[in-house]
Tab-separated table of C-alpha atoms in Angstrom:
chain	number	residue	atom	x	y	z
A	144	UNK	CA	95.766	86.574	29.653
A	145	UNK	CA	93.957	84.842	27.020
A	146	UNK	CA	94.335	85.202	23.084
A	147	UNK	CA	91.688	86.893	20.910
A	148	UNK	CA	91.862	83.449	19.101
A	149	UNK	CA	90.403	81.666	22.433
A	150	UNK	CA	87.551	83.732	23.261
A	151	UNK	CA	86.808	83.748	19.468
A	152	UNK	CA	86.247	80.176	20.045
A	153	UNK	CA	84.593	80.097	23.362
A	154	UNK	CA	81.730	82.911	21.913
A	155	UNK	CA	80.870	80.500	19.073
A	156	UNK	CA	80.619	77.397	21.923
A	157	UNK	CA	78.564	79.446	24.004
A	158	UNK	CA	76.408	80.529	20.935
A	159	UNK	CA	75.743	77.159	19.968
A	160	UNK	CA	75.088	75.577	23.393
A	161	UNK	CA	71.397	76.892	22.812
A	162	UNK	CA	71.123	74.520	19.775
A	163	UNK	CA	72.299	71.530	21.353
A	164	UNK	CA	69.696	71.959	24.583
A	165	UNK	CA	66.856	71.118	22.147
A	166	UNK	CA	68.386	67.776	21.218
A	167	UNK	CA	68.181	64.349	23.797
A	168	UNK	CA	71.372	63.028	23.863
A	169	UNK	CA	70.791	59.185	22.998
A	170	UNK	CA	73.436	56.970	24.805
A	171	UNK	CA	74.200	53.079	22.763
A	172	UNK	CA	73.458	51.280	24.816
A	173	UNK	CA	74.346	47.299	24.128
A	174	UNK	CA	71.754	44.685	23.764
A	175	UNK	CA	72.305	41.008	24.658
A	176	UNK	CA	70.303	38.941	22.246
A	177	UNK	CA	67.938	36.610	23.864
A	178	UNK	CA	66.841	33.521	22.418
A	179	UNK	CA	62.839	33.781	21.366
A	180	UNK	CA	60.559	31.641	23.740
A	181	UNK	CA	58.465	30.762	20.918
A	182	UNK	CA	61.959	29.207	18.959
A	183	UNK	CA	62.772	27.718	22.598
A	184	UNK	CA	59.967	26.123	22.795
A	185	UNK	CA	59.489	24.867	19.320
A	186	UNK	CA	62.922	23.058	19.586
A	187	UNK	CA	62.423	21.936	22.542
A	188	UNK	CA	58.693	20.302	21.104
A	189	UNK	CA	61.043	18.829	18.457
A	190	UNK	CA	63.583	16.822	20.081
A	191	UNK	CA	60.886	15.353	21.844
A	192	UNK	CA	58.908	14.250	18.882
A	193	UNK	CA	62.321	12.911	17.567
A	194	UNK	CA	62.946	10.972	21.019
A	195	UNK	CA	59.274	9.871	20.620
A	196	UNK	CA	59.998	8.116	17.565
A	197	UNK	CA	63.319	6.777	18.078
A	198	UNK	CA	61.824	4.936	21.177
A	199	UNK	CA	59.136	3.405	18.739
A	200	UNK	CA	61.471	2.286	16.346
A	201	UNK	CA	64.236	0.688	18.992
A	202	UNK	CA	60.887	-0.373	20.671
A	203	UNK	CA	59.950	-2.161	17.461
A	204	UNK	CA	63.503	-3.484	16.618
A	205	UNK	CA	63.132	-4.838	20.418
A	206	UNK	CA	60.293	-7.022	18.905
A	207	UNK	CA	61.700	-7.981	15.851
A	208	UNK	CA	64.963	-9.878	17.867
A	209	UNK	CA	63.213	-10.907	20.526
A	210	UNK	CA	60.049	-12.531	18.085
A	211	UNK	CA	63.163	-14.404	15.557
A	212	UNK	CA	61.705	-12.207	12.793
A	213	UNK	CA	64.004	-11.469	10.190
A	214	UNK	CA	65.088	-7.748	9.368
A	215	UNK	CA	63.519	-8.456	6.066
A	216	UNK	CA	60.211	-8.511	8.079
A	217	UNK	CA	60.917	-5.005	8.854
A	218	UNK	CA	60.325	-3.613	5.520
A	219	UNK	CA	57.216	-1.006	4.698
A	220	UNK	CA	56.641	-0.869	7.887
A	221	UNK	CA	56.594	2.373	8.275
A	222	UNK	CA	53.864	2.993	5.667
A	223	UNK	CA	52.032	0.155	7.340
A	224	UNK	CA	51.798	1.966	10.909
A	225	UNK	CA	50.738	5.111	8.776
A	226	UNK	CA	47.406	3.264	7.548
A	227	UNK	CA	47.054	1.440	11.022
A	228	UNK	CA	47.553	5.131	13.338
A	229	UNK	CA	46.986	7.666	10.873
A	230	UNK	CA	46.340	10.001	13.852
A	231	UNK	CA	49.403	9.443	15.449
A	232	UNK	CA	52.267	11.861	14.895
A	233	UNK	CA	55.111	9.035	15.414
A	234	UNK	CA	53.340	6.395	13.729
A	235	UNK	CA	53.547	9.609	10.238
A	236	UNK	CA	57.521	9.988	11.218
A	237	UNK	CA	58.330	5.979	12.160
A	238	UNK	CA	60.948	4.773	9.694
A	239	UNK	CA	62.676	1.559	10.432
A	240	UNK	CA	63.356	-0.421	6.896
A	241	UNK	CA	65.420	-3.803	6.593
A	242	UNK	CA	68.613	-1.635	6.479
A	243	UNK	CA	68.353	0.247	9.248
A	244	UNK	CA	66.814	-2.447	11.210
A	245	UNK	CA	69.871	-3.927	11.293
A	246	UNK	CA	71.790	-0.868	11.432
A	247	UNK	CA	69.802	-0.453	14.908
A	248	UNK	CA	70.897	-3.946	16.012
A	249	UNK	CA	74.397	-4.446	15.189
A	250	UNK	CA	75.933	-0.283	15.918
A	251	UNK	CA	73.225	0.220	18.584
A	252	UNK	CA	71.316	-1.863	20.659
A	253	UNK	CA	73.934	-4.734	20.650
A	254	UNK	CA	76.781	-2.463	22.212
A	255	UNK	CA	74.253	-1.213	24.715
A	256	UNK	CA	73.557	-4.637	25.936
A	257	UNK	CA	76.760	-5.574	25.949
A	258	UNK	CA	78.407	-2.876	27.813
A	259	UNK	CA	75.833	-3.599	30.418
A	260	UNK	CA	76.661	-7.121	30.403
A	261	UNK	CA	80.328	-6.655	31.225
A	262	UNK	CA	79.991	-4.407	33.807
A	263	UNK	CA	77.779	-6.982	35.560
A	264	UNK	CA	80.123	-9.915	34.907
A	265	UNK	CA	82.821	-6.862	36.973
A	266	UNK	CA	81.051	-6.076	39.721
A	267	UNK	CA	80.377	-9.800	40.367
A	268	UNK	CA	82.841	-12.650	41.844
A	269	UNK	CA	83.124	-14.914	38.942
A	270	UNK	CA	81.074	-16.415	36.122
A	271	UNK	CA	81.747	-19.560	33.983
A	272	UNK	CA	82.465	-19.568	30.432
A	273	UNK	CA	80.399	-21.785	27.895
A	274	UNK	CA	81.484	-22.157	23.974
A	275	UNK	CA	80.506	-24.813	21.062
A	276	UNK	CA	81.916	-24.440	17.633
A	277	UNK	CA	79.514	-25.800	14.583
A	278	UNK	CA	79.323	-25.298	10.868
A	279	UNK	CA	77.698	-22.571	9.523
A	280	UNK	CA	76.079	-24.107	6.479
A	281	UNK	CA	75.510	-19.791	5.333
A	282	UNK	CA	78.417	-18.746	5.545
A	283	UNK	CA	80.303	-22.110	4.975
A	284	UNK	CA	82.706	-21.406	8.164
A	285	UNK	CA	82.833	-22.861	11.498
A	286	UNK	CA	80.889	-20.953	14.010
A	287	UNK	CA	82.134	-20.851	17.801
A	288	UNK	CA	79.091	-19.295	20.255
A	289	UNK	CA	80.644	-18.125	23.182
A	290	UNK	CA	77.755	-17.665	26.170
A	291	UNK	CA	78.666	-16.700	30.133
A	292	UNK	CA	77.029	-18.187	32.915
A	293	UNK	CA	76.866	-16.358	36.366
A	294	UNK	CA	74.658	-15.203	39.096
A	295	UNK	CA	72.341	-12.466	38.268
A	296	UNK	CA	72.091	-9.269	40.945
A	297	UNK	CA	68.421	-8.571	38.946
A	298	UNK	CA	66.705	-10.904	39.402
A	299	UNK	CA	68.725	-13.020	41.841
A	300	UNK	CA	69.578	-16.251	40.376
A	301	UNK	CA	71.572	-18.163	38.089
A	302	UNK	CA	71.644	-16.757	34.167
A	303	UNK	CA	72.576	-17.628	31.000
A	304	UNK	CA	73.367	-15.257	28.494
A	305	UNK	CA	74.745	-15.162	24.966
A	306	UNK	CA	77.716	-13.052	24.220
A	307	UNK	CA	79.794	-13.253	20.966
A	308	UNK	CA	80.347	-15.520	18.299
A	309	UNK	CA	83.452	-15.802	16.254
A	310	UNK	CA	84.250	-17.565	12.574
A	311	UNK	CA	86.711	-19.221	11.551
A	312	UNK	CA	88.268	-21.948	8.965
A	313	UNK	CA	90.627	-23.873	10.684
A	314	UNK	CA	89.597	-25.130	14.686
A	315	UNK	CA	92.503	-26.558	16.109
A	316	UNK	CA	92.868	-26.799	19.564
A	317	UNK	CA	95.158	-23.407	19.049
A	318	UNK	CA	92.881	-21.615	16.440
A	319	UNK	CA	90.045	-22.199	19.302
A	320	UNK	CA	92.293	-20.623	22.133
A	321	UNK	CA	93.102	-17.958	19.970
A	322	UNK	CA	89.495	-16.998	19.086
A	323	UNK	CA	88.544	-17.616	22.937
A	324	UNK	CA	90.709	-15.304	24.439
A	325	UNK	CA	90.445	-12.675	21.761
A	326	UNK	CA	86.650	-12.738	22.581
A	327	UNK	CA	86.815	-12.414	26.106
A	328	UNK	CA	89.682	-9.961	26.267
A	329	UNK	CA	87.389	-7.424	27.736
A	330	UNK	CA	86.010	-9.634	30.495
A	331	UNK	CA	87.714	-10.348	33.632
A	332	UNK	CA	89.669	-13.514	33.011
A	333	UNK	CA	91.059	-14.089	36.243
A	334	UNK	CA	87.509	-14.141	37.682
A	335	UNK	CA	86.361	-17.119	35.217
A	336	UNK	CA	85.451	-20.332	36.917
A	337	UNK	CA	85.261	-23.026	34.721
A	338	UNK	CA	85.014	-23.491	30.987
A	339	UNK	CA	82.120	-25.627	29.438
A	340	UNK	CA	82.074	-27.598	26.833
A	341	UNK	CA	81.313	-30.702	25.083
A	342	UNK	CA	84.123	-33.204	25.276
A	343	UNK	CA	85.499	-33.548	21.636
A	344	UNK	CA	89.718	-34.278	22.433
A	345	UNK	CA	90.298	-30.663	20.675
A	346	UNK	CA	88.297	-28.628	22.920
A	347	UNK	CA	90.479	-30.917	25.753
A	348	UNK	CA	93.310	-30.005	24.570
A	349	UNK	CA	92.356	-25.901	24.604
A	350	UNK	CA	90.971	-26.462	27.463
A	351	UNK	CA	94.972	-27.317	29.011
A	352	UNK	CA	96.236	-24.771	27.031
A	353	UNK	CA	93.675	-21.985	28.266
A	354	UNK	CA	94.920	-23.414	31.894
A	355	UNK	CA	98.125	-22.681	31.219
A	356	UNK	CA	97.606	-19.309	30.033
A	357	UNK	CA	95.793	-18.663	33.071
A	358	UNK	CA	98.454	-19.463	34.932
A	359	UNK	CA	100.829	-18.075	33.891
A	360	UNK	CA	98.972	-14.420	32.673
A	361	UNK	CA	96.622	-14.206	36.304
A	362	UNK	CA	98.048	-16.921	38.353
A	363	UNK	CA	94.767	-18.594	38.466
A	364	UNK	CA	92.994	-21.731	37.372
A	365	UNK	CA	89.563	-22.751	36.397
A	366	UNK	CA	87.865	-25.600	38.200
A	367	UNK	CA	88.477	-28.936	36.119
A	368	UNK	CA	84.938	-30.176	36.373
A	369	UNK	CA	85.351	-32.626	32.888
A	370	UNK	CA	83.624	-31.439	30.182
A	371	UNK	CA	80.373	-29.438	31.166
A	372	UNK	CA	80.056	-28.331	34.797
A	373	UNK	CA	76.143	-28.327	33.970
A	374	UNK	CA	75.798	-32.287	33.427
A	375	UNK	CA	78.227	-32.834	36.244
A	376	UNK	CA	75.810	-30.691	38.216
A	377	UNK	CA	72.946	-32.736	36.878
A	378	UNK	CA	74.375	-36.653	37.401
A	379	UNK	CA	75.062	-35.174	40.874
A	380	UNK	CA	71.512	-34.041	41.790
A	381	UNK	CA	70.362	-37.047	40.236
A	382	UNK	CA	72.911	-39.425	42.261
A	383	UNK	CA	72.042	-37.913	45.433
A	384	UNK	CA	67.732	-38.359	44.360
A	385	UNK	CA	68.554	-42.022	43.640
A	386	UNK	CA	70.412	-42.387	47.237
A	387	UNK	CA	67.170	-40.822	49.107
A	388	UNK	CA	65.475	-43.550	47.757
A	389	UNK	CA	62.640	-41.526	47.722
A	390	UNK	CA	61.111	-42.360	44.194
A	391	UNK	CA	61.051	-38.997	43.185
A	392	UNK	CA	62.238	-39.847	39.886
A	393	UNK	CA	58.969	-42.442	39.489
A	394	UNK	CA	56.622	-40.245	40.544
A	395	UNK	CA	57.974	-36.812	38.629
A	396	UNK	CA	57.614	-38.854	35.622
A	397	UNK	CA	54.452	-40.867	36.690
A	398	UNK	CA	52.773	-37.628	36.776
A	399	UNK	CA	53.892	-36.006	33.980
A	400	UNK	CA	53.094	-39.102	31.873
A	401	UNK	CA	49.387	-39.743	32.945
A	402	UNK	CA	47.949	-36.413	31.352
A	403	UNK	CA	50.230	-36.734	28.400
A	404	UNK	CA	47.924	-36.926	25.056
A	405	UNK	CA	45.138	-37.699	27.365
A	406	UNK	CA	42.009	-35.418	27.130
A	407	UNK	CA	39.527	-37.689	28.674
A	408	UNK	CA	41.612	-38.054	31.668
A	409	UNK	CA	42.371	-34.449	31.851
A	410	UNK	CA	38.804	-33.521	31.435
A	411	UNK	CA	38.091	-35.766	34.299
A	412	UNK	CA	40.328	-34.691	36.617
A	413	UNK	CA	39.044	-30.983	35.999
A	414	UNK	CA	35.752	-32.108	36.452
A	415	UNK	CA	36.811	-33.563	39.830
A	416	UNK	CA	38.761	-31.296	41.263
A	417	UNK	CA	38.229	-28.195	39.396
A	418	UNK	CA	41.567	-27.794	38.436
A	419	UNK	CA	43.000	-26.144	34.745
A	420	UNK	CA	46.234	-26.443	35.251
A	421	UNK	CA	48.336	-29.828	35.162
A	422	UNK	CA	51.528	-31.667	35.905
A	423	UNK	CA	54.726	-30.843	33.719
A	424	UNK	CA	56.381	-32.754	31.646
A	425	UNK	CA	59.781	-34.232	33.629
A	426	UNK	CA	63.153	-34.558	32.389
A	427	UNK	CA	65.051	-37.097	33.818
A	428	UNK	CA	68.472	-35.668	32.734
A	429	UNK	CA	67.874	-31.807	33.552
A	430	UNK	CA	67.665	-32.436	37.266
A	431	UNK	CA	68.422	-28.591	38.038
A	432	UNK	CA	65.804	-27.352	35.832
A	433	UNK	CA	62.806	-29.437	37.170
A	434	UNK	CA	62.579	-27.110	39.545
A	435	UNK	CA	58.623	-25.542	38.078
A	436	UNK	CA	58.114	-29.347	37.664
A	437	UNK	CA	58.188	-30.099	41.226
A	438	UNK	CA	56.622	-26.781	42.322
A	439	UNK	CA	54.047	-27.933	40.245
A	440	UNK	CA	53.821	-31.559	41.568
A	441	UNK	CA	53.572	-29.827	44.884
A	442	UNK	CA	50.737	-27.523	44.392
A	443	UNK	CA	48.500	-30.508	42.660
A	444	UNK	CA	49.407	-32.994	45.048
A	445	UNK	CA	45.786	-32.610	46.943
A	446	UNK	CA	44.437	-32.671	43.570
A	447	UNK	CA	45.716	-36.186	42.223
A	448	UNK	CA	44.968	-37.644	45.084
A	449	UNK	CA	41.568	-36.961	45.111
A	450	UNK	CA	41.526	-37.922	41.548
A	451	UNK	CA	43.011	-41.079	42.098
A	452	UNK	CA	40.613	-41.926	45.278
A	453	UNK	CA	37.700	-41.107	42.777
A	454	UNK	CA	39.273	-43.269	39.493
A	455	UNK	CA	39.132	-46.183	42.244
């Protein structure tokens, strides 16, 4: 049995219901916010631009090193690329002043390089160590270059290539061993082959003592090849020339030495023969690197002697 109170209530529901049929119920409904294309796309036109000029300006810094020009030479030279592309979006946002010029070279491009340099010198078998310690007349403090040596994957063959230097006051024979191995503490020392140098008694003397540290740290040794494995190399390639007897040393030189300060003879022998291009100049004591100098020698061969058959 219901109450008078509950079908009091239920009239005045039932009354109303006729009110609420005119009205749409409107559900919330929740909305994920989605990025604007237009804002996409702008952003993404930006970091482009940005990567655009960045690659001008390590592109440029690139130069600089590779030219010797000092970061001094860098400065204004972003207002100067304005005037010479004043069409040119990057050449309006390229920035690169004597500050950041070095900045570029010293937190940036150097670390690249070198990273890429050690993980070379790890995926390969071994590499040989080269180091010379001068005055700085600057900075007033001995300089010690250290450079590694080692067969190249890209392009396949021997390389040289410069990797630290270090400063210091005092160069004993300890102070040198010290600096050494703190440079080359992220290399692979038990993969080094032999350490070049010239043949001062101090750099002797660290030369045992890095042997010994070797030894005992990696149970390795480096090859004792004297002083500088490259002029061993050298005497060697020469010693074995000289036993051929085949006068190569005469005639590298001969040839060289003929067209030297020469222009009538040169312009003869193009006349002749038609040729631009000439012997090298020969080195008597850089045996392994006469190698363009005999390529050469080779290619012109046919050439000289036809020039010589017509001096006659």
């Amino acid at each position: 049995m219901k109450s008078a109170k509950h079908v009091e209530n239920m009239t005045a529901t039932t009354a109303h219901s006729t009110v609420r049929s005119h009205f749409t119920a409107v559900e919330k409904q929740h909305v994920e916010p989605t990025p604007s294309s237009s804002t996409s796309s702008d952003v993404s036109s930006l970091c482009k631009a940005h990567e655009s000029v960045v690659d001008a300006e390590i592109l440029w810094t690139l130069k600089m090193v590779t030219a010797h020009y000092s970061y001094k030479s860098s400065a204004h030279t972003g207002d100067l690329f304005k005037k010479m592309f004043p069409d040119s979006k990057i050449a309006k946002a390229f920035s690169c002043s004597e500050r950041k010029s070095a900045y570029v070279v010293c937190h940036g491009l150097r670390p690249f390089f070198l990273s890429c340099l050690q993980r070379e010198l790890e995926q390969w078998g071994g590499y040989t160590v080269l180091f010379d310690e001068s005055l700085n007349d600057y900075l007033q403090r001995k300089q010690m270059d250290i450079h590694v040596r080692y067969w190249s994957i890209m392009p396949e063959w021997v390389t040289t290539r410069f990797y630290t230097s270090v400063f210091m006051g005092h160069s004993t024979a300890e102070d040198l061993q010290e600096k050494l191995l703190g440079a080359l503490e992220d290399l692979p020392l038990a993969r080094a082959v032999q350490l070049s140098m010239d043949g001062s008694n101090v750099n002797l003397k660290c030369f045992r003592g890095m042997q010994e540290y070797l030894q005992q740290n990696h149970q390795v040794q480096c090859l004792d090849l004297s002083i500088c494995g490259l002029h061993t190399i050298h005497n060697a390639y020469r010693t074995g020339i000289v036993a051929s007897k085949w006068g190569l040393e005469n005639l590298l030189s001969s040839l060289s030495a003929i067209f030297h300060d020469a222009p009538a003879r040169r312009e003869d022998f193009s006349t002749v023969t038609g040729q631009v291009t000439f012997p090298l100049n020969f080195a008597s004591h850089r045996w392994v690197e006469n190698v363009p100098v005999i390529e050469r020698a080779i290619t012109l061969w046919g050439d000289v002697q036809k020039y010589v058959a017509c001096a006659k």
